[in-house]
């Protein structure tokens, strides 16, 4: 496990030796020797990890290795921090640079020589105590990993892998779809031990077509061990999908839980609702929630999942408690072979016998079976016996435990993948993790390395896909064949936290667990109303990441003072949901002290009131991601022109937004048409995700007319959203119609809001070769009676959504020819367009949704 950290530090040393060679001239040889010794130790660590049981001497030795790896990182980062600070000095302060540089150079020479002596001492200890024997790393080589990842099958819908729950689904569907005997809500409790599939069963019921049609509204929330009632209530309100984003912002400002209860009660009153409350650990959680759910509707239902039988049977009201059983051997084998054998052309009797022996020892626990099958699906047939032998040596109570299979899977991972899995421990229990954000964080941490063939973000996504493939992470939401969000089972999350603590990898601050002086990362879940954390003045100078994850805790919680931000080595700062205080008032401007964090790669200020950035932001030349999602619009000029490392800019920048050369930029969501017109589009060669938004209150001089030609230079563009009234998709330009497939070879998703469409618009759009998702919202169809999609049009399109809220600008008829859209699985017509006549093939009628 320590090899994950040493591998990371080795790559960091290598990066400094390549990119900062001039600054290291005096210590280059010493640093090379240090790297060589650490490389050898890295190899021994792999041998130590391969053992079934690590002896006490080996444990102490690996702790010494961990300490020195972290100290090497500290010495190098601190040295380059000082160099960067001196380079930014102006005026008389520059006169002190020469003396300061000499002192810094002398100090780093001494520091690295001290580190060399320590690492040589660690090597002698290894030889003295006979720890390990050096072997070449056992992991797959990088090239083979990349090829295997690129050829892997697309993410699988986890509901398709549900086995052994067919009878449970039938029984519970009858309960869900029938009227209650009494005029009050009916509660279904699903209980059983962790890993049996309670959530999978509840999700299967929740997503049933019959259930969707039966209830006026549905909502899903989770509770977990560490819960806050307000968070549960807010999640239910959001999940209902009937409250606007603006209204949600107002709701978050409610000070008391009772206000949220009354609001939710009002939303549900008189409706036939279904609410799923997942992972309830104590009765108080339900007691605090039930007041917000109207009880007197004959058809309303609540589903509760819990491990505790007493909770399942003890909730007040009309209850049906359903105990989830273990799988039979036949069901276990069916679940196992679906994944374990998928890459094996011929399964002989010996392989089946070995597999059945292992499955038998899993005792019918689905989670253990899927993790085992995920491990074996990546093995050659001649390696199955090795896995089996390893499991047999680790049997507990004559059965295979989840922790045992996980350890085998974890030990064989590349160090990059280990770090990716450990990083999941920063997220709260049952948290839906957005993959885009997770990848941005991993890149900023330095856990994803450059690849000659792929962007770091693509490598990061492949790592997430591999964790899904190993069944260590569940794909929660899949769009266009990509995992958009994921979730980790709480049992596997517990294992990730355990390993992360052993490595001093992350400290999760709670009212019981306070700040750490040695951990590299600190995370706070659920912003606390009493501000205990934010008043904590202890500062860990070694901290590399500082994250807040959770809902904003109303107007009385989540205040932060600038004194908490003076952590010079920070690479990641996520202040989601915080409010900044300046001179006793809430400030909409980010504090100037941000400009001192010159190592910063990730700055997250989403869900805050910040809509103005200080001039000092220009100091952050290494910044890769600026995330201001959900904030008020940035109406003033935002100058990001000096931030040449920017890869992702997310926020509503309705005022002028200045971008530098933009060669590294991949995400730009969203800027105005005026700002877009000022950019040098030829330099945006890596831009993949673009959103342009014109605020309706801006005068016409700030809106620039655009057409598809405005984006013709963006050959790598995958996602495009245009929300602007003066964008026209017309046939006046031959380029628009005839060359749309040439100009947009990579476009996968297109959203047009308020766009003027003509009859020739569809012939242009349907030629896009890779388009899978098309959303047309509030578009202007004036003068258009019929919109046609011809045969072979939209060859890859899976989702077409058309909606209209305005009374005018409607469409009379949508005509789709027989062979058009062969891949379509969802056609949605909403709002005023529900009156539109649909002339479509019979094969598509099953996919139509009018709502």
PDB file of C-alpha atoms in Angstrom, residues 260-364:
ATOM      1  CA  UNK A 260     -37.969  22.480   5.528  1.00  0.00           C
ATOM      2  CA  UNK A 261     -40.460  19.988   6.976  1.00  0.00           C
ATOM      3  CA  UNK A 262     -43.375  22.371   6.381  1.00  0.00           C
ATOM      4  CA  UNK A 263     -42.167  23.138   2.844  1.00  0.00           C
ATOM      5  CA  UNK A 264     -41.811  19.462   1.906  1.00  0.00           C
ATOM      6  CA  UNK A 265     -45.170  18.622   3.481  1.00  0.00           C
ATOM      7  CA  UNK A 266     -46.757  21.313   1.316  1.00  0.00           C
ATOM      8  CA  UNK A 267     -45.156  19.906  -1.838  1.00  0.00           C
ATOM      9  CA  UNK A 268     -46.454  16.386  -1.152  1.00  0.00           C
ATOM     10  CA  UNK A 269     -49.858  17.193   0.309  1.00  0.00           C
ATOM     11  CA  UNK A 270     -52.664  15.831  -1.841  1.00  0.00           C
ATOM     12  CA  UNK A 271     -50.243  13.923  -4.060  1.00  0.00           C
ATOM     13  CA  UNK A 272     -49.739  10.209  -4.492  1.00  0.00           C
ATOM     14  CA  UNK A 273     -46.021  10.002  -3.687  1.00  0.00           C
ATOM     15  CA  UNK A 274     -43.210   7.457  -3.318  1.00  0.00           C
ATOM     16  CA  UNK A 275     -40.189   8.262  -1.155  1.00  0.00           C
ATOM     17  CA  UNK A 276     -37.232   5.910  -0.761  1.00  0.00           C
ATOM     18  CA  UNK A 277     -35.152   6.389   2.407  1.00  0.00           C
ATOM     19  CA  UNK A 278     -31.980   4.361   1.895  1.00  0.00           C
ATOM     20  CA  UNK A 279     -29.572   3.092   4.562  1.00  0.00           C
ATOM     21  CA  UNK A 280     -31.295   3.998   7.845  1.00  0.00           C
ATOM     22  CA  UNK A 281     -29.090   3.236  10.873  1.00  0.00           C
ATOM     23  CA  UNK A 282     -31.196   4.404  13.799  1.00  0.00           C
ATOM     24  CA  UNK A 283     -34.856   5.032  14.514  1.00  0.00           C
ATOM     25  CA  UNK A 284     -34.338   8.726  15.268  1.00  0.00           C
ATOM     26  CA  UNK A 285     -33.535   9.347  11.592  1.00  0.00           C
ATOM     27  CA  UNK A 286     -37.004   8.143  10.575  1.00  0.00           C
ATOM     28  CA  UNK A 287     -38.721   9.895  13.501  1.00  0.00           C
ATOM     29  CA  UNK A 288     -37.237  13.228  12.417  1.00  0.00           C
ATOM     30  CA  UNK A 289     -38.289  12.671   8.801  1.00  0.00           C
ATOM     31  CA  UNK A 290     -41.813  11.277   9.059  1.00  0.00           C
ATOM     32  CA  UNK A 291     -43.368  14.628  10.107  1.00  0.00           C
ATOM     33  CA  UNK A 292     -42.571  16.008   6.641  1.00  0.00           C
ATOM     34  CA  UNK A 293     -44.407  13.191   4.820  1.00  0.00           C
ATOM     35  CA  UNK A 294     -48.221  13.469   4.666  1.00  0.00           C
ATOM     36  CA  UNK A 295     -49.727  10.324   6.164  1.00  0.00           C
ATOM     37  CA  UNK A 296     -53.355  10.536   5.031  1.00  0.00           C
ATOM     38  CA  UNK A 297     -53.080   9.691   1.325  1.00  0.00           C
ATOM     39  CA  UNK A 298     -54.390   6.271   0.412  1.00  0.00           C
ATOM     40  CA  UNK A 299     -51.871   5.499  -2.331  1.00  0.00           C
ATOM     41  CA  UNK A 300     -48.616   6.985  -0.983  1.00  0.00           C
ATOM     42  CA  UNK A 301     -45.715   4.688  -0.136  1.00  0.00           C
ATOM     43  CA  UNK A 302     -42.363   4.911   1.641  1.00  0.00           C
ATOM     44  CA  UNK A 303     -39.546   2.389   1.163  1.00  0.00           C
ATOM     45  CA  UNK A 304     -36.923   2.110   3.914  1.00  0.00           C
ATOM     46  CA  UNK A 305     -33.730   0.064   3.650  1.00  0.00           C
ATOM     47  CA  UNK A 306     -31.788  -0.833   6.794  1.00  0.00           C
ATOM     48  CA  UNK A 307     -29.475  -3.460   8.257  1.00  0.00           C
ATOM     49  CA  UNK A 308     -31.366  -3.350  11.557  1.00  0.00           C
ATOM     50  CA  UNK A 309     -34.422  -5.596  11.918  1.00  0.00           C
ATOM     51  CA  UNK A 310     -35.677  -3.630  14.918  1.00  0.00           C
ATOM     52  CA  UNK A 311     -35.824  -0.461  12.814  1.00  0.00           C
ATOM     53  CA  UNK A 312     -37.500  -2.277   9.912  1.00  0.00           C
ATOM     54  CA  UNK A 313     -40.269  -3.656  12.099  1.00  0.00           C
ATOM     55  CA  UNK A 314     -40.488  -0.834  14.613  1.00  0.00           C
ATOM     56  CA  UNK A 315     -41.392   2.188  12.484  1.00  0.00           C
ATOM     57  CA  UNK A 316     -44.769   3.664  13.292  1.00  0.00           C
ATOM     58  CA  UNK A 317     -47.671   3.092  10.901  1.00  0.00           C
ATOM     59  CA  UNK A 318     -48.716   0.390   8.454  1.00  0.00           C
ATOM     60  CA  UNK A 319     -45.524  -1.541   7.723  1.00  0.00           C
ATOM     61  CA  UNK A 320     -44.500  -4.525   5.627  1.00  0.00           C
ATOM     62  CA  UNK A 321     -41.002  -5.705   6.686  1.00  0.00           C
ATOM     63  CA  UNK A 322     -39.208  -7.687   3.981  1.00  0.00           C
ATOM     64  CA  UNK A 323     -36.092  -9.660   4.920  1.00  0.00           C
ATOM     65  CA  UNK A 324     -33.559 -10.048   2.118  1.00  0.00           C
ATOM     66  CA  UNK A 325     -32.075 -13.530   1.905  1.00  0.00           C
ATOM     67  CA  UNK A 326     -28.661 -14.774   0.779  1.00  0.00           C
ATOM     68  CA  UNK A 327     -28.346 -16.080  -2.773  1.00  0.00           C
ATOM     69  CA  UNK A 328     -28.587 -19.781  -3.499  1.00  0.00           C
ATOM     70  CA  UNK A 329     -25.511 -21.388  -5.034  1.00  0.00           C
ATOM     71  CA  UNK A 330     -27.173 -21.427  -8.477  1.00  0.00           C
ATOM     72  CA  UNK A 331     -27.961 -17.707  -8.237  1.00  0.00           C
ATOM     73  CA  UNK A 332     -24.463 -16.982  -6.958  1.00  0.00           C
ATOM     74  CA  UNK A 333     -22.930 -18.854  -9.889  1.00  0.00           C
ATOM     75  CA  UNK A 334     -25.130 -16.999 -12.403  1.00  0.00           C
ATOM     76  CA  UNK A 335     -24.054 -13.645 -10.932  1.00  0.00           C
ATOM     77  CA  UNK A 336     -20.398 -14.713 -10.928  1.00  0.00           C
ATOM     78  CA  UNK A 337     -20.119 -16.088 -14.454  1.00  0.00           C
ATOM     79  CA  UNK A 338     -21.733 -13.043 -16.089  1.00  0.00           C
ATOM     80  CA  UNK A 339     -18.607 -11.014 -15.375  1.00  0.00           C
ATOM     81  CA  UNK A 340     -15.821 -13.471 -14.547  1.00  0.00           C
ATOM     82  CA  UNK A 341     -15.957 -15.346 -17.878  1.00  0.00           C
ATOM     83  CA  UNK A 342     -16.708 -12.492 -20.248  1.00  0.00           C
ATOM     84  CA  UNK A 343     -13.104 -12.217 -21.555  1.00  0.00           C
ATOM     85  CA  UNK A 344     -12.513 -15.979 -21.767  1.00  0.00           C
ATOM     86  CA  UNK A 345     -13.376 -17.645 -25.073  1.00  0.00           C
ATOM     87  CA  UNK A 346     -13.459 -21.218 -23.778  1.00  0.00           C
ATOM     88  CA  UNK A 347     -14.322 -22.145 -20.187  1.00  0.00           C
ATOM     89  CA  UNK A 348     -13.077 -25.668 -19.449  1.00  0.00           C
ATOM     90  CA  UNK A 349     -14.133 -27.957 -16.597  1.00  0.00           C
ATOM     91  CA  UNK A 350     -11.076 -27.147 -14.482  1.00  0.00           C
ATOM     92  CA  UNK A 351     -11.808 -23.412 -14.628  1.00  0.00           C
ATOM     93  CA  UNK A 352     -15.456 -23.997 -13.758  1.00  0.00           C
ATOM     94  CA  UNK A 353     -14.492 -26.226 -10.835  1.00  0.00           C
ATOM     95  CA  UNK A 354     -12.044 -23.606  -9.488  1.00  0.00           C
ATOM     96  CA  UNK A 355     -14.646 -20.865  -9.889  1.00  0.00           C
ATOM     97  CA  UNK A 356     -17.365 -22.864  -8.152  1.00  0.00           C
ATOM     98  CA  UNK A 357     -15.098 -23.619  -5.199  1.00  0.00           C
ATOM     99  CA  UNK A 358     -14.504 -19.904  -4.674  1.00  0.00           C
ATOM    100  CA  UNK A 359     -18.158 -18.940  -5.190  1.00  0.00           C
ATOM    101  CA  UNK A 360     -19.236 -21.579  -2.654  1.00  0.00           C
ATOM    102  CA  UNK A 361     -17.072 -19.898  -0.015  1.00  0.00           C
ATOM    103  CA  UNK A 362     -18.727 -16.499  -0.655  1.00  0.00           C
ATOM    104  CA  UNK A 363     -21.800 -17.779   1.203  1.00  0.00           C
ATOM    105  CA  UNK A 364     -24.328 -16.217  -1.142  1.00  0.00           C
TER     106      UNK A 364
END
